Amino acid sequence: KFRIMSPLTTGYEYWTEENKPVRSREPFTETPNAKVNEDGKVNINHFWAVVVYNYATKSLQLLEITQKGIQKYILGLVNDEAWGKPQDYDLVVTREGDGFNTKYSVAASPHKDMPADIIAEYEKSGMSAESLFED
């Protein structure tokens, strides 16, 4: 269960042979030192990144969302007049299965104001999803 605190940042990501992420705001034209999958291809993910408040850990965290189903669900909420921007309600993501059999479900909790102390913590933190693009 989490609350999105920041604006959405989007980008592209692949992993190197050293298991380190390489990120770009624009699609990659080259992928030096990229890890290749069993098919001999490089996996490039389009991601969304946001700062969230994680209720389980009671902390601010940077969340990358690469799963298209989760992105589609959140976009549906954003485009629905009754829900609007996700900074106004909590989201719960549930994972079932492993590997290629992994399935995610998403549910939105009713609109609720975020406590002022958590908003102040976020504002004071200076956290930004844009930090993913810094070296």
XYZ file of N, CA and C in Angstrom:
405
model
N 0.860 -1.176 0.000
C 0.000 0.000 0.000
C 0.896 1.226 0.000
N 0.641 2.124 -0.909
C 1.456 3.329 -1.000
C 0.635 4.494 -1.521
N 1.197 5.703 -1.337
C 0.610 6.935 -1.873
C 1.658 7.591 -2.749
N 1.283 7.906 -3.964
C 2.183 8.636 -4.852
C 2.285 10.066 -4.360
N 3.523 10.545 -4.193
C 3.757 11.883 -3.645
C 4.244 12.867 -4.707
N 4.939 12.364 -5.731
C 5.611 13.246 -6.689
C 4.966 13.191 -8.066
N 5.363 14.118 -8.927
C 4.968 14.011 -10.324
C 5.603 12.755 -10.938
N 5.011 12.292 -12.007
C 5.485 11.110 -12.728
C 6.686 11.458 -13.599
N 7.697 10.599 -13.552
C 8.851 10.691 -14.433
C 8.867 9.412 -15.265
N 9.141 9.531 -16.553
C 9.183 8.336 -17.393
C 10.562 8.196 -18.024
N 10.881 6.975 -18.407
C 12.159 6.728 -19.044
C 12.283 5.305 -19.526
N 13.497 4.953 -19.931
C 13.821 3.630 -20.459
C 15.018 3.094 -19.698
N 15.063 1.760 -19.556
C 16.102 1.154 -18.742
C 16.501 -0.203 -19.308
N 17.815 -0.460 -19.262
C 18.311 -1.818 -19.487
C 19.386 -2.095 -18.450
N 19.781 -3.372 -18.325
C 20.761 -3.769 -17.321
C 22.043 -4.221 -18.000
N 23.180 -3.902 -17.370
C 24.487 -4.259 -17.921
C 24.885 -5.656 -17.451
N 25.968 -6.149 -18.029
C 26.525 -7.438 -17.611
C 26.916 -7.416 -16.132
N 27.250 -6.241 -15.604
C 27.603 -6.095 -14.183
C 26.363 -5.933 -13.299
N 25.190 -6.118 -13.902
C 23.913 -6.026 -13.197
C 23.647 -4.630 -12.640
N 23.981 -3.612 -13.446
C 23.714 -2.227 -13.091
C 22.738 -1.640 -14.111
N 21.787 -0.821 -13.639
C 20.830 -0.232 -14.567
C 21.421 0.937 -15.353
N 21.001 1.054 -16.602
C 21.323 2.210 -17.431
C 19.979 2.820 -17.810
N 19.807 4.104 -17.514
C 18.513 4.750 -17.755
C 18.662 5.954 -18.679
N 17.589 6.220 -19.415
C 17.555 7.353 -20.326
C 16.129 7.876 -20.405
N 16.007 9.177 -20.619
C 14.675 9.755 -20.828
C 14.129 9.394 -22.212
N 15.044 9.164 -23.152
C 14.669 8.851 -24.537
C 14.959 7.379 -24.826
N 14.281 6.782 -25.823
C 14.585 5.384 -26.196
C 16.062 5.242 -26.575
N 16.635 4.095 -26.255
C 18.042 3.846 -26.544
C 18.254 3.576 -28.034
N 19.341 4.109 -28.575
C 19.749 3.762 -29.942
C 20.889 2.753 -29.894
N 21.608 2.726 -28.754
C 22.676 1.755 -28.529
C 22.583 1.269 -27.086
N 23.056 0.030 -26.872
C 23.024 -0.539 -25.523
C 24.365 -1.202 -25.195
N 25.419 -0.387 -25.001
C 26.736 -0.963 -24.725
C 26.751 -1.774 -23.427
N 27.441 -2.911 -23.463
C 27.640 -3.782 -22.304
C 26.328 -4.304 -21.725
N 25.282 -4.393 -22.542
C 23.976 -4.818 -22.053
C 23.935 -6.322 -21.808
N 23.205 -6.683 -20.783
C 22.938 -8.094 -20.501
C 21.934 -8.571 -21.558
N 22.168 -9.745 -22.128
C 21.248 -10.296 -23.130
C 20.466 -11.450 -22.517
N 19.238 -11.624 -22.985
C 18.401 -12.703 -22.467
C 18.677 -14.010 -23.221
N 17.901 -15.027 -22.940
C 18.095 -16.342 -23.560
C 17.956 -16.298 -25.083
N 17.186 -15.347 -25.597
C 16.980 -15.197 -27.037
C 18.067 -14.357 -27.698
N 19.060 -13.928 -26.921
C 20.124 -13.098 -27.462
C 19.728 -11.643 -27.646
N 18.628 -11.225 -27.003
C 18.144 -9.849 -27.124
C 18.349 -9.096 -25.811
N 18.370 -7.782 -25.927
C 18.479 -6.913 -24.758
C 17.074 -6.516 -24.330
N 16.767 -6.712 -23.049
C 15.473 -6.285 -22.523
C 15.551 -4.805 -22.165
N 14.730 -4.004 -22.828
C 14.626 -2.582 -22.519
C 13.212 -2.344 -22.000
N 13.126 -1.796 -20.804
C 11.830 -1.527 -20.197
C 11.522 -0.042 -20.225
N 10.266 0.255 -20.536
C 9.766 1.611 -20.357
C 9.280 1.669 -18.918
N 9.714 2.667 -18.163
C 9.302 2.730 -16.769
C 8.661 4.053 -16.427
N 7.868 3.985 -15.373
C 7.374 5.165 -14.691
C 8.098 5.194 -13.353
N 8.455 6.356 -12.891
C 9.083 6.480 -11.581
C 8.394 7.597 -10.799
N 8.184 7.318 -9.521
C 7.543 8.281 -8.623
C 8.100 8.107 -7.221
N 8.031 9.161 -6.454
C 8.308 9.057 -5.024
C 6.988 8.661 -4.375
N 7.049 7.653 -3.512
C 5.851 7.175 -2.826
C 6.079 7.170 -1.320
N 4.982 7.212 -0.593
C 5.029 6.925 0.831
C 4.578 5.488 0.985
N 5.465 4.638 1.505
C 5.196 3.223 1.716
C 4.674 3.050 3.140
N 3.411 2.640 3.253
C 2.809 2.496 4.579
C 3.443 1.366 5.388
N 3.895 0.304 4.726
C 4.482 -0.839 5.446
C 5.787 -0.448 6.133
N 6.606 0.343 5.450
C 7.901 0.736 6.026
C 7.842 2.118 6.685
N 6.707 2.795 6.521
C 6.519 4.154 7.047
C 7.634 5.071 6.584
N 7.924 4.986 5.268
C 9.011 5.794 4.721
C 8.731 6.198 3.282
N 9.440 7.239 2.866
C 9.404 7.671 1.475
C 10.357 6.779 0.683
N 9.951 6.387 -0.501
C 10.780 5.539 -1.352
C 10.597 5.949 -2.800
N 11.573 5.578 -3.614
C 11.481 5.787 -5.049
C 10.954 4.490 -5.650
N 9.871 4.576 -6.403
C 9.244 3.396 -6.991
C 9.321 3.478 -8.508
N 9.836 2.412 -9.117
C 9.827 2.262 -10.575
C 8.732 1.273 -10.928
N 7.889 1.648 -11.876
C 6.820 0.762 -12.329
C 7.093 0.416 -13.789
N 7.406 -0.852 -14.043
C 7.665 -1.296 -15.415
C 6.537 -2.183 -15.940
N 5.697 -2.674 -15.056
C 4.635 -3.588 -15.459
C 3.525 -2.820 -16.174
N 3.276 -3.218 -17.406
C 2.287 -2.516 -18.227
C 0.880 -2.567 -17.644
N 0.529 -3.671 -17.010
C -0.796 -3.787 -16.413
C -1.009 -2.788 -15.286
N 0.018 -2.586 -14.475
C -0.073 -1.607 -13.382
C -0.158 -0.197 -13.962
N 0.675 0.086 -14.972
C 0.640 1.400 -15.619
C -0.748 1.665 -16.205
N -1.304 0.669 -16.872
C -2.623 0.832 -17.517
C -3.712 1.103 -16.478
N -3.667 0.391 -15.368
C -4.663 0.587 -14.319
C -4.584 2.004 -13.752
N -3.370 2.437 -13.422
C -3.198 3.785 -12.855
C -3.617 4.853 -13.856
N -3.254 4.673 -15.119
C -3.652 5.631 -16.151
C -5.172 5.689 -16.279
N -5.821 4.536 -16.149
C -7.287 4.508 -16.174
C -7.881 5.325 -15.049
N -7.288 5.229 -13.857
C -7.764 6.030 -12.722
C -7.551 7.520 -12.977
N -6.367 7.861 -13.469
C -6.040 9.270 -13.729
C -7.027 9.871 -14.737
N -7.389 9.086 -15.745
C -8.299 9.578 -16.781
C -9.769 9.509 -16.382
N -10.064 8.912 -15.242
C -11.431 8.816 -14.739
C -11.697 10.028 -13.852
N -12.677 10.814 -14.227
C -13.011 12.040 -13.508
C -13.265 11.802 -12.012
N -13.797 10.641 -11.663
C -14.110 10.346 -10.269
C -12.853 10.088 -9.431
N -11.757 9.683 -10.063
C -10.527 9.379 -9.333
C -9.494 10.483 -9.473
N -9.127 10.832 -10.691
C -8.163 11.915 -10.902
C -6.747 11.550 -10.499
N -5.994 12.547 -10.063
C -4.561 12.343 -9.798
C -4.339 11.410 -8.603
N -3.350 10.516 -8.731
C -3.131 9.507 -7.689
C -2.489 10.032 -6.406
N -2.194 11.302 -6.336
C -1.705 11.878 -5.085
C -2.845 12.042 -4.067
N -4.085 11.780 -4.524
C -5.253 11.980 -3.666
C -5.820 10.699 -3.066
N -5.222 9.552 -3.364
C -5.718 8.278 -2.833
C -4.568 7.271 -2.786
N -4.763 6.218 -2.021
C -3.741 5.183 -1.882
C -3.953 4.088 -2.929
N -2.854 3.425 -3.270
C -2.890 2.287 -4.182
C -2.331 1.062 -3.472
N -2.920 -0.081 -3.758
C -2.448 -1.346 -3.209
C -2.134 -2.252 -4.382
N -0.873 -2.709 -4.465
C -0.457 -3.627 -5.525
C -0.199 -4.980 -4.877
N -0.805 -6.012 -5.452
C -0.646 -7.375 -4.955
C 0.002 -8.211 -6.038
N 0.985 -9.010 -5.641
C 1.713 -9.864 -6.577
C 1.404 -11.323 -6.271
N 1.148 -12.088 -7.345
C 0.921 -13.526 -7.205
C 1.776 -14.249 -8.233
N 2.350 -15.378 -7.840
C 3.130 -16.193 -8.762
C 4.582 -15.744 -8.852
N 5.328 -16.460 -9.710
C 6.753 -16.194 -9.905
C 7.102 -16.233 -11.385
N 8.225 -15.582 -11.720
C 8.740 -15.636 -13.093
C 7.711 -15.199 -14.116
N 7.588 -15.988 -15.191
C 6.635 -15.650 -16.256
C 5.191 -15.812 -15.818
N 4.952 -16.439 -14.684
C 3.593 -16.647 -14.176
C 3.191 -15.584 -13.155
N 3.993 -14.528 -13.039
C 3.692 -13.459 -12.095
C 2.532 -12.616 -12.606
N 1.588 -12.372 -11.726
C 0.450 -11.512 -12.052
C 0.326 -10.463 -10.953
N 0.011 -9.243 -11.364
C -0.170 -8.147 -10.424
C -1.611 -7.671 -10.488
N -2.144 -7.328 -9.338
C -3.447 -6.677 -9.310
C -3.279 -5.358 -8.561
N -4.095 -4.398 -8.934
C -4.015 -3.067 -8.337
C -5.404 -2.666 -7.866
N -5.476 -2.064 -6.715
C -6.731 -1.538 -6.199
C -6.479 -0.147 -5.643
N -7.461 0.714 -5.826
C -7.376 2.076 -5.288
C -8.257 2.174 -4.052
N -7.742 2.826 -3.028
C -8.515 3.076 -1.815
C -9.268 4.395 -1.984
N -10.374 4.567 -1.262
C -11.127 5.829 -1.386
C -10.250 7.050 -1.105
N -10.633 8.165 -1.718
C -9.898 9.414 -1.515
C -9.781 9.726 -0.017
N -8.580 10.170 0.362
C -8.324 10.518 1.759
C -7.160 11.493 1.776
N -7.270 12.523 2.610
C -6.167 13.473 2.733
C -4.948 12.782 3.328
N -3.788 13.148 2.813
C -2.532 12.640 3.369
C -2.228 13.433 4.629
N -1.786 12.762 5.702
C -1.455 13.507 6.924
C -0.403 14.595 6.652
N -0.568 15.726 7.292
C 0.303 16.884 7.068
C 1.761 16.580 7.381
N 2.029 15.732 8.378
C 3.416 15.430 8.721
C 4.116 14.640 7.615
N 3.380 13.793 6.906
C 3.977 13.033 5.800
C 4.231 13.962 4.611
N 3.307 14.860 4.340
C 3.515 15.848 3.266
C 4.744 16.697 3.594
N 4.863 17.130 4.825
C 6.017 17.946 5.235
C 7.314 17.152 5.105
N 7.281 15.877 5.468
C 8.468 15.023 5.338
C 8.892 14.921 3.873
N 7.906 14.735 2.979
C 8.207 14.657 1.547
C 8.810 15.972 1.051
N 8.182 17.076 1.377
C 8.666 18.383 0.915
C 10.066 18.680 1.444
N 10.341 18.306 2.676
C 11.645 18.531 3.292
C 12.719 17.609 2.695
N 12.314 16.429 2.247
C 13.270 15.420 1.772
C 13.988 15.819 0.485
N 13.316 16.579 -0.372
C 13.894 16.931 -1.666
C 13.963 15.747 -2.621
N 13.325 14.637 -2.268
C 13.350 13.449 -3.130
C 12.648 13.741 -4.452
N 13.218 13.169 -5.515
C 12.661 13.359 -6.848
C 12.975 12.126 -7.691
N 12.007 11.700 -8.489
C 12.229 10.573 -9.397
C 13.260 10.938 -10.470
N 13.473 12.218 -10.691
C 14.478 12.658 -11.655
C 15.891 12.213 -11.246
N 16.073 11.913 -9.962
C 17.391 11.483 -9.491
C 17.846 10.176 -10.158
N 16.933 9.428 -10.726
C 17.295 8.194 -11.430
C 18.222 8.457 -12.620
N 18.170 9.663 -13.136
C 18.962 9.990 -14.325
C 20.310 10.630 -13.974
N 20.580 10.775 -12.689
C 21.851 11.350 -12.260
C 22.888 10.255 -12.107
N 24.140 10.577 -12.385
C 25.211 9.583 -12.233
C 25.607 9.385 -10.801
